[in-house]
Short mmCIF file of C-alpha atoms in Angstrom, two decimals:
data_model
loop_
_atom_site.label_atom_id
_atom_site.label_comp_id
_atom_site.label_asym_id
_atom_site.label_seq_id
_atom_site.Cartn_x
_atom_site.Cartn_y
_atom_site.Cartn_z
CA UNK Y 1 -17.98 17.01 48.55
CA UNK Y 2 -16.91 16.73 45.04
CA UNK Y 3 -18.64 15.07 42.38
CA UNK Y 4 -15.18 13.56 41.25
CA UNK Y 5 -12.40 12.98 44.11
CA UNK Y 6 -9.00 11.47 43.29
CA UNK Y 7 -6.03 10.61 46.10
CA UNK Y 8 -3.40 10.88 45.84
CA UNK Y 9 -2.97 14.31 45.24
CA UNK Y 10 0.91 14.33 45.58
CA UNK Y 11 2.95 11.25 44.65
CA UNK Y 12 6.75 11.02 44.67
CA UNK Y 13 7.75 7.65 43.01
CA UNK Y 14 11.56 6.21 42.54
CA UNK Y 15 11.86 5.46 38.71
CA UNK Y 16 10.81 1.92 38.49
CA UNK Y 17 8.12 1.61 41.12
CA UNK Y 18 4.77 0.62 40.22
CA UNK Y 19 2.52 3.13 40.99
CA UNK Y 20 -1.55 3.69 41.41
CA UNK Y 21 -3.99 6.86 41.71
CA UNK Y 22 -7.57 6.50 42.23
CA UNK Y 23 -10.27 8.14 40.99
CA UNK Y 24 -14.29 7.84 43.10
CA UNK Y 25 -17.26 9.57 41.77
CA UNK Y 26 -20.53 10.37 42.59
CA UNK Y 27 -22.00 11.31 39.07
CA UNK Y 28 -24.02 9.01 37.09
CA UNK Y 29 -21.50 8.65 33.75
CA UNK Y 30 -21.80 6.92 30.51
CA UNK Y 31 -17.53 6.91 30.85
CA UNK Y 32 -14.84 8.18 33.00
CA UNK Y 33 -11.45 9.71 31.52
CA UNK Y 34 -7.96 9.49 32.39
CA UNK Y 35 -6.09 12.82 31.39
CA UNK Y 36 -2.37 13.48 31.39
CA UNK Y 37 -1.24 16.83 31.58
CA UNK Y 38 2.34 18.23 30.95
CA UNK Y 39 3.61 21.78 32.67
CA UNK Y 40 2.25 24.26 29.84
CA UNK Y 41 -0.98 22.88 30.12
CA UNK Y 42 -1.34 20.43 27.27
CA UNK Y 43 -3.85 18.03 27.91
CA UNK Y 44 -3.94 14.49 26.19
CA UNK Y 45 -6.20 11.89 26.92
CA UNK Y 46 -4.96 8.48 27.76
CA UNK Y 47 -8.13 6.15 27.98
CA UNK Y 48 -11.93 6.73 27.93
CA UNK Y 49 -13.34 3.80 29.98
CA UNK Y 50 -17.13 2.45 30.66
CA UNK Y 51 -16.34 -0.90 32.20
CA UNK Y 52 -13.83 -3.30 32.64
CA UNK Y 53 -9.91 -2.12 32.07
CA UNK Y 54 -7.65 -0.99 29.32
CA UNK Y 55 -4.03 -1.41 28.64
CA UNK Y 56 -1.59 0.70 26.47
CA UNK Y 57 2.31 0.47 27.29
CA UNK Y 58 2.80 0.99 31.05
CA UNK Y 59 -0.63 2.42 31.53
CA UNK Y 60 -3.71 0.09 32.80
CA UNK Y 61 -6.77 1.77 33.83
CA UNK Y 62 -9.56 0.39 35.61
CA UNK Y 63 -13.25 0.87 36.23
CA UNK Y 64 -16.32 -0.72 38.65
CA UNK Y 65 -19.22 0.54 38.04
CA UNK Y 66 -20.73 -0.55 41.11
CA UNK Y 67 -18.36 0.92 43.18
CA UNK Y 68 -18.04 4.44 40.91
CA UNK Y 69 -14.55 3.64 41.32
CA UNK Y 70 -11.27 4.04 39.10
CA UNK Y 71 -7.66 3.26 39.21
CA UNK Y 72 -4.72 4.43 36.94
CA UNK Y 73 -1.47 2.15 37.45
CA UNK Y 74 1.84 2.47 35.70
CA UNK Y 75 4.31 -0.09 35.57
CA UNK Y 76 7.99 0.63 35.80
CA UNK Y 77 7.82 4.72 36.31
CA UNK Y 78 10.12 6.75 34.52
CA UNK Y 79 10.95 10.41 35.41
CA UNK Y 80 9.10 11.31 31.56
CA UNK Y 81 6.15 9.99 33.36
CA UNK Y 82 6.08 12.76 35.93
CA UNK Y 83 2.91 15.03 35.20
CA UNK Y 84 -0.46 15.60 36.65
CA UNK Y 85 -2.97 12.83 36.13
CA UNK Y 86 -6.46 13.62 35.86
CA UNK Y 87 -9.90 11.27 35.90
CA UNK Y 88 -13.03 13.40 34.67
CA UNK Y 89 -16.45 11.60 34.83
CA UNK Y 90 -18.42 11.91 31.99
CA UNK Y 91 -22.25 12.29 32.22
CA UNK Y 92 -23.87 14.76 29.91
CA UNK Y 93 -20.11 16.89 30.33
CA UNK Y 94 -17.03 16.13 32.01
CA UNK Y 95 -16.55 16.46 35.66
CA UNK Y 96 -12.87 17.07 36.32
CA UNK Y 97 -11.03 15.53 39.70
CA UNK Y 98 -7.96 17.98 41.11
CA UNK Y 99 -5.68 15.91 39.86
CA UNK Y 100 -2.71 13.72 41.06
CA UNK Y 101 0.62 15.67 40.73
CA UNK Y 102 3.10 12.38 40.02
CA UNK Y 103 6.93 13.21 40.39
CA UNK Y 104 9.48 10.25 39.31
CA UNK Y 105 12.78 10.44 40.60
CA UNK Y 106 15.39 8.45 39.07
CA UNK Z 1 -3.18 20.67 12.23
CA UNK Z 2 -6.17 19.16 12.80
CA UNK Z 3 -6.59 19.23 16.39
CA UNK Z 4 -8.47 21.65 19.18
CA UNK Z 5 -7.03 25.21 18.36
CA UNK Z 6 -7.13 28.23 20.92
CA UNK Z 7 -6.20 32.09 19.97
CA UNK Z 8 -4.59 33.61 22.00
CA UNK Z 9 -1.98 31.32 23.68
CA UNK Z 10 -0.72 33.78 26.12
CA UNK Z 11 -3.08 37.31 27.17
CA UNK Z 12 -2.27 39.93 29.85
CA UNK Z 13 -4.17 42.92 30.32
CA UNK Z 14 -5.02 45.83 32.78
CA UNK Z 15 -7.61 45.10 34.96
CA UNK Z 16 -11.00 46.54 33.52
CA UNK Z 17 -10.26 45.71 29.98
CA UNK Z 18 -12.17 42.98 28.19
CA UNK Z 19 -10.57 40.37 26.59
CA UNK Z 20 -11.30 37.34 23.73
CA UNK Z 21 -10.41 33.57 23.37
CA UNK Z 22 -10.96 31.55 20.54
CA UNK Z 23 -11.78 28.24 20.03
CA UNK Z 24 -11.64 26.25 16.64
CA UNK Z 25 -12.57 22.67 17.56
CA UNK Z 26 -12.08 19.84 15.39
CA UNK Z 27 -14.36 20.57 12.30
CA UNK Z 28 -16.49 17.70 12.66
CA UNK Z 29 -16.97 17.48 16.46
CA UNK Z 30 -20.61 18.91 17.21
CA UNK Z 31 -19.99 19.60 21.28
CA UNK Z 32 -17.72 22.26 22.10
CA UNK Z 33 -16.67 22.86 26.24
CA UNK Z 34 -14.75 25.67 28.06
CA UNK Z 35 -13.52 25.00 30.97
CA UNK Z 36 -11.45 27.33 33.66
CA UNK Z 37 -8.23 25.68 35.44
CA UNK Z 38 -6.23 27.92 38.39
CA UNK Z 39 -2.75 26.66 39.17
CA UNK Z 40 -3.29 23.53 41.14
CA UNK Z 41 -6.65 22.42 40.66
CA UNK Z 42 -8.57 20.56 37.97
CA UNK Z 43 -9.97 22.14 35.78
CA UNK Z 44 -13.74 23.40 36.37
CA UNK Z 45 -16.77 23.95 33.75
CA UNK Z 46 -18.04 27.03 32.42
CA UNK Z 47 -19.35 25.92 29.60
CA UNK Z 48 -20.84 23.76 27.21
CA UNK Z 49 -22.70 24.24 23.04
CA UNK Z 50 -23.84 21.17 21.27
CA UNK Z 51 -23.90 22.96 17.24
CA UNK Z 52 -24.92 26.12 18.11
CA UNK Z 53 -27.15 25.98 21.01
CA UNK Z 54 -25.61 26.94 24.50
CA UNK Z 55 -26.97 23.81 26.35
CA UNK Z 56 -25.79 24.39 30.18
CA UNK Z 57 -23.98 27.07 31.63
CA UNK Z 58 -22.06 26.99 35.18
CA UNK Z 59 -22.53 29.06 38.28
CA UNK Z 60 -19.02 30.29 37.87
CA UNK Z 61 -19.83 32.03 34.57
CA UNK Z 62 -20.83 35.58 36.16
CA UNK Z 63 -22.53 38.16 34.12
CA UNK Z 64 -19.13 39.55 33.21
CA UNK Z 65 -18.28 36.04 31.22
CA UNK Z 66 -20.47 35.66 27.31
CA UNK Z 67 -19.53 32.64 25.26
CA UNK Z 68 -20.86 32.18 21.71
CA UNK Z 69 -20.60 29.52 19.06
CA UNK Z 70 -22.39 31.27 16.22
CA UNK Z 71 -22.24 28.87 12.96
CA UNK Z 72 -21.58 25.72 15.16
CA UNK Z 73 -17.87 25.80 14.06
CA UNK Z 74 -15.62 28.13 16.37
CA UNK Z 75 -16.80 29.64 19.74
CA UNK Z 76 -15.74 32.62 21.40
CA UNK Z 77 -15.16 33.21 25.43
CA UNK Z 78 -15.35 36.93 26.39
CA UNK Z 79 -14.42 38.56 29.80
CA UNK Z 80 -15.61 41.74 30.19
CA UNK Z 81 -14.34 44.06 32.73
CA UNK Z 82 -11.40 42.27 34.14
CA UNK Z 83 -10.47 41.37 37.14
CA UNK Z 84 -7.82 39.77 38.89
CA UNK Z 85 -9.58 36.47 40.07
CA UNK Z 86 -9.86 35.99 36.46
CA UNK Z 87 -6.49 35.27 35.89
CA UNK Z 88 -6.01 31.99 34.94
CA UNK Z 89 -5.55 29.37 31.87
CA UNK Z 90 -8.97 28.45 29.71
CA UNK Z 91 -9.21 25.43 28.26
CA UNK Z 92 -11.66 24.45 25.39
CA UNK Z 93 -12.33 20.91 24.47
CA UNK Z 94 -14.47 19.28 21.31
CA UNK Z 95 -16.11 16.13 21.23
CA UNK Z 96 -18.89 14.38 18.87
CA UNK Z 97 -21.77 12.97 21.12
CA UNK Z 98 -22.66 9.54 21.13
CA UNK Z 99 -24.78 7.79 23.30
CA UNK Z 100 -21.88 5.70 25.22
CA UNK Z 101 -19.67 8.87 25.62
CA UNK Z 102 -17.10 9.98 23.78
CA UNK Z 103 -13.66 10.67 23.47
CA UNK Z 104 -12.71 14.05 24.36
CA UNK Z 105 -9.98 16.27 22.65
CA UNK Z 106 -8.81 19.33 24.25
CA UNK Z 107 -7.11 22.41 22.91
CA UNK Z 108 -3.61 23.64 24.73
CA UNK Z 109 -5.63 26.63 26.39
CA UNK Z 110 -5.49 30.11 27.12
CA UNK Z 111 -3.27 32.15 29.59
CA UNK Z 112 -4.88 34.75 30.66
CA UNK Z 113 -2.81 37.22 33.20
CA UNK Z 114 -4.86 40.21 34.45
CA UNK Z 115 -2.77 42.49 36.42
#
């Protein structure tokens, strides 16, 4: 088993849906990371969480401890949001899931 | 630019030959990761120097794979003797620890194509 699983790993969305991948780890981490990455392999970091939930735009991410569990939502998909979405638990390095490959049709 | 560099964007070469990455992190970031992504997966560590000192190395890294970071600053990633499995994109990554973790930048990685 993984140290860091994430489901979906496909997602088709119609532009405007709200949409949700989640991220369960069995690490001990200090913070867990949501990643975006475009085709080209660019990664860019969207939030670095160790409890609670964080907002920017469209994006919410969420954490429980407890539970080693996270979520990544986005509110009213757009087809620029289509990319792979990647949680990585972070202990003393970063753990990387597979990654969610997100398509939004319009 | 300021950000996670990585020389050469784009390498093929003949099976057998060795090859070089480069990695110039951000200048004051202390911690310094490779990592090794194949098309479809996440990407997987090889890798990891706080300053200078090589603190944790994977399984994956086979004899064949040497990584240095020399004065702290830049690090090298060299595969000797190619082979095909090696094909794939590496990624380095720079961070400055701090006890509640730590935000994470990541160069645009590597291509490498052995054929």
């Amino acid at each position: 088993k993984n140290e860091v699983e994430q489901s979906p790993q496909n997602l088709t969305a119609q532009e405007g849906e709200f949409i949700t991948i989640n991220c369960s780890y069995s690490v001990g981490i200090s913070a867990l990371h949501w990643l975006q990455q475009h085709p080209g392999g660019g990664i860019v970091s969207l939030f670095m969480l160790s409890s609670g939930k964080k907002k920017h735009g469209r994006l919410i991410a969420t954490i429980n401890i407890q539970e080693k569990h996270s979520s990544l939502h986005i509110t009213a998909s757009h087809p620029r949001d289509s990319a792979v979405y990647i949680c990585a638990a972070y202990g003393n390095k970063l753990v990387f899931g597979a990654g969610t490959i997100l398509r939004v049709k319009s | 630019d300021t950000g996670v560099s990585q020389d050469p964007r784009h390498k093929i070469t003949k099976r057998g030959q060795n090859v070089t990455f480069r990695c110039d992190p951000i200048s004051e970031h202390n911690r310094l990761y490779w990592y090794r992504q194949t098309l479809g997966q996440g990407p997987e560590f090889l890798t990891y120097f706080q300053n200078e000192a090589q603190l944790e190395k994977s399984r994956l890294l086979s004899d064949r794979f040497s990584a240095e970071r020399p004065k702290g600053s830049f690090s090298t990633l060299e595969i000797q003797r190619t082979e095909q499995g090696d094909s794939a994109m590496y990624l380095c990554a720079s961070s400055i620890q701090a006890l509640k973790g730590n935000t994470i930048y990541f160069g645009e990685g590597s291509w490498l194509t052995v054929v």
